[in-house]
Tab-separated table of C-alpha atoms in Angstrom:
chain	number	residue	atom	x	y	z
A	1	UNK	CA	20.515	-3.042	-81.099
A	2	UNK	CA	16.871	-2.806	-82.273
A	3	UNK	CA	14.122	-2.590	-79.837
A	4	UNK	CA	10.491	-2.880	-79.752
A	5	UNK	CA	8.495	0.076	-78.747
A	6	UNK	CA	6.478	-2.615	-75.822
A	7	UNK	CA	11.104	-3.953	-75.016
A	8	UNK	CA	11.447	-0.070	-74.756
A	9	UNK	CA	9.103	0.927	-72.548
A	10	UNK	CA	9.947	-2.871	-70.347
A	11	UNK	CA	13.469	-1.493	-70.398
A	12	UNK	CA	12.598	2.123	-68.616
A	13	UNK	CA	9.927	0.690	-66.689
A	14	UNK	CA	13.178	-1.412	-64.903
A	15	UNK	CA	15.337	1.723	-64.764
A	16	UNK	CA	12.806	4.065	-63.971
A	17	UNK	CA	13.010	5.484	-60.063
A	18	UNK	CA	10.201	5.383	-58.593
A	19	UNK	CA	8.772	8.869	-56.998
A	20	UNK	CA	8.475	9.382	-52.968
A	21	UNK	CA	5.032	10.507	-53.362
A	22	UNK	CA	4.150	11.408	-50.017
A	23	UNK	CA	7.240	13.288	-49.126
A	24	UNK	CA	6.837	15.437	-52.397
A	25	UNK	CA	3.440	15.924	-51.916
A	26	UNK	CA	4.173	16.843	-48.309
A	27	UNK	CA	6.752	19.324	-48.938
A	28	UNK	CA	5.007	20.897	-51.699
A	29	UNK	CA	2.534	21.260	-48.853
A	30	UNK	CA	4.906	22.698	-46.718
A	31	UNK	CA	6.720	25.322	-49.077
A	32	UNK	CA	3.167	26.101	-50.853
A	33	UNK	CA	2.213	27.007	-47.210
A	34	UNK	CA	4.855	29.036	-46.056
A	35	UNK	CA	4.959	31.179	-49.208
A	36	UNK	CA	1.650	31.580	-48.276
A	37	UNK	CA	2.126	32.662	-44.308
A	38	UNK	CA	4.852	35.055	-45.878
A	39	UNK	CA	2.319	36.821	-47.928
A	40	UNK	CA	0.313	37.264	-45.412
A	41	UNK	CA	2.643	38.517	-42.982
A	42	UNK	CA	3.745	40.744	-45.161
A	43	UNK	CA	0.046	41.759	-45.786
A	44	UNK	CA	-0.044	42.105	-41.840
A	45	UNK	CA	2.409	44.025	-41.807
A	46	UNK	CA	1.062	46.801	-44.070
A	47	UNK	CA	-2.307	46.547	-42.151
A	48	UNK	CA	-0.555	47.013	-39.141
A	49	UNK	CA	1.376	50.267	-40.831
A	50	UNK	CA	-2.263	51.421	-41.475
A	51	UNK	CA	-2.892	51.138	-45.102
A	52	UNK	CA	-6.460	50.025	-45.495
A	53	UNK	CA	-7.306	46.429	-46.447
A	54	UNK	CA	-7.200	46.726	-50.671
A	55	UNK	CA	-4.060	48.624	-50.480
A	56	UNK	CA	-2.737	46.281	-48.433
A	57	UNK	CA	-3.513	43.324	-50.956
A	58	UNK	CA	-2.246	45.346	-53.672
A	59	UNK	CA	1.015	46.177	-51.869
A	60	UNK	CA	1.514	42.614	-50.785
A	61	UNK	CA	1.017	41.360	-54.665
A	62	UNK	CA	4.084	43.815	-55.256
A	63	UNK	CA	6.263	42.481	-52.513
A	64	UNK	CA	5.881	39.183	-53.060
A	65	UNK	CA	6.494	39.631	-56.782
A	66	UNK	CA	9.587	41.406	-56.225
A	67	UNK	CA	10.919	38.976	-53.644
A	68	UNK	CA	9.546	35.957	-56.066
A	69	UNK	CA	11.769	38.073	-59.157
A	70	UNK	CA	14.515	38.530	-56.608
A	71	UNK	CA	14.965	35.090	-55.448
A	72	UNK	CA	14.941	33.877	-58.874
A	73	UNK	CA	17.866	36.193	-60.150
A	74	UNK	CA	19.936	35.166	-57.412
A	75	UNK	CA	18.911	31.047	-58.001
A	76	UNK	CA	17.724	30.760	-54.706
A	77	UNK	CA	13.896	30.554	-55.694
A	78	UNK	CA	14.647	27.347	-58.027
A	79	UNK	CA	16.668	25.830	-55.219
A	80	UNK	CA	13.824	26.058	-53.398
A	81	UNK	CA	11.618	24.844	-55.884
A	82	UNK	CA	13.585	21.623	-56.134
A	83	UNK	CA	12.311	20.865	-52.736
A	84	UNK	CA	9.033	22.711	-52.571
A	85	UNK	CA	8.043	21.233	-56.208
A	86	UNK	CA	4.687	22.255	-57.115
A	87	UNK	CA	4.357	24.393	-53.795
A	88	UNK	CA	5.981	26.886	-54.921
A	89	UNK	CA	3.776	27.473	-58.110
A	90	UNK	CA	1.735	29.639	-55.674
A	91	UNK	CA	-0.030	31.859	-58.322
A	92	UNK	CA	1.789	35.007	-57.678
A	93	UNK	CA	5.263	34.035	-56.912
A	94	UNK	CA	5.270	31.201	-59.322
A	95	UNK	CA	4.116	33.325	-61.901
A	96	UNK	CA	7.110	35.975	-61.432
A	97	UNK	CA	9.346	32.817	-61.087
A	98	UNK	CA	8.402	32.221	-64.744
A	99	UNK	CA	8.186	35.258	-66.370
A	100	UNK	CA	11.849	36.085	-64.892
A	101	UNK	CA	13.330	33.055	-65.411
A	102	UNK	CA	13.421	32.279	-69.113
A	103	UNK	CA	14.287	36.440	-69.085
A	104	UNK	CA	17.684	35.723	-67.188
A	105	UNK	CA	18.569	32.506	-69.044
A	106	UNK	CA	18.209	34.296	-72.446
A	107	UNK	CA	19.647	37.852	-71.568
A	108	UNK	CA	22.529	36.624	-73.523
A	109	UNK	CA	20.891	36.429	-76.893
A	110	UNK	CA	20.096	40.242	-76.430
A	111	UNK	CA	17.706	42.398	-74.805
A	112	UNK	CA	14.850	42.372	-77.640
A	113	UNK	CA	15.767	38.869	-79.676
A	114	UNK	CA	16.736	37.273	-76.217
A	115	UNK	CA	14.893	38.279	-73.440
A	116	UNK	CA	11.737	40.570	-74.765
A	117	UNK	CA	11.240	37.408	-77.038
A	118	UNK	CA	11.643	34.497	-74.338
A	119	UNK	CA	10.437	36.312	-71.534
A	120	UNK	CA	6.883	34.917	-72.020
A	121	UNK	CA	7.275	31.697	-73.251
A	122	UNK	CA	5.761	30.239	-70.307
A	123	UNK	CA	3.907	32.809	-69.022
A	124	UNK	CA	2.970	33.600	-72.487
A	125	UNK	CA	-0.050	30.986	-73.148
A	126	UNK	CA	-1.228	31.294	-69.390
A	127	UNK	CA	-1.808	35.086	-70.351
A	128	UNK	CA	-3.114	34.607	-73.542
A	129	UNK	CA	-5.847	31.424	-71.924
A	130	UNK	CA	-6.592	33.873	-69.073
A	131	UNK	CA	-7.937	36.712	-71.139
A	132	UNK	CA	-9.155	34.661	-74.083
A	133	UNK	CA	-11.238	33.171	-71.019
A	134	UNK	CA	-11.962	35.958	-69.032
A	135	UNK	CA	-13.125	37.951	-72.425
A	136	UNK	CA	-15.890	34.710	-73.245
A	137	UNK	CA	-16.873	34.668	-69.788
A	138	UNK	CA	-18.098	38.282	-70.135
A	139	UNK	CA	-19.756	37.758	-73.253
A	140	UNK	CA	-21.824	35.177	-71.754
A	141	UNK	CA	-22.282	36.944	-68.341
A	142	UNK	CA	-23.461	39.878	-70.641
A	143	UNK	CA	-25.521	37.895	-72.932
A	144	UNK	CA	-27.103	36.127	-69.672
């Protein structure tokens, strides 16, 4: 059966689900948020233990890493995301989500040709932009 490309896209425009927009966008809301209150709990918490304000930050980075890395190795994290969506791209957490999950799905292949190799391959270009970026920024800031 030969289609046209304008029968095609009639064909999955019929099939096609449509997306509950508010409810994603409301619990991406919701899950964005409470990763969020988390981190700043556990930021709380370390101010409250008495480490000063910057070591607190740094600490909390490191917690919420782990837990992000934690979560993910046990599958829990992506469960999560299939509700949260993009709330739980939350720059830190999200970011460990992806770095450690192409690392677990290609452990299998080996530790350098497998998971050294795939570990950044979608963290990879958001490094690479960010200090491309950040590098040109200073150049002009300096130049300025």
């Amino acid at each position: 059966m030969e289609m046209s490309k304008q029968e095609y896209q009639k064909y999955v425009k019929e099939r096609a689900q449509s997306s509950p927009l508010i409810k994603d966008c409301l619990l991406a809301f919701a899950i964005g948020g409470g990763i969020c209150v988390a981190g700043q709990l556990v930021m709380d918490g370390y101010t409250g233990l008495g480490l000063e304000k910057t070591d607190a930050g740094t600490a909390t980075s490191i917690t919420m890493v782990f837990l992000s890395v934690l979560l993910t190795g046990l599958n829990l994290y992506n469960k999560l995301a299939r509700y949260g969506g993009a709330g739980t791209l939350v720059p830190i957490t999200g970011f460990a989500n992806a770095v450690a999950s192409p690392a677990i799905d290609f452990k299998s292949e080996g530790l350098i040709t497998g998971m050294a190799a795939k570990m950044f391959t979608v963290a990879g270009p958001v490094i690479v932009f960010g200090v491309t970026a950040s590098v040109l920024y200073g150049v002009i800031l300096m130049l300025l």
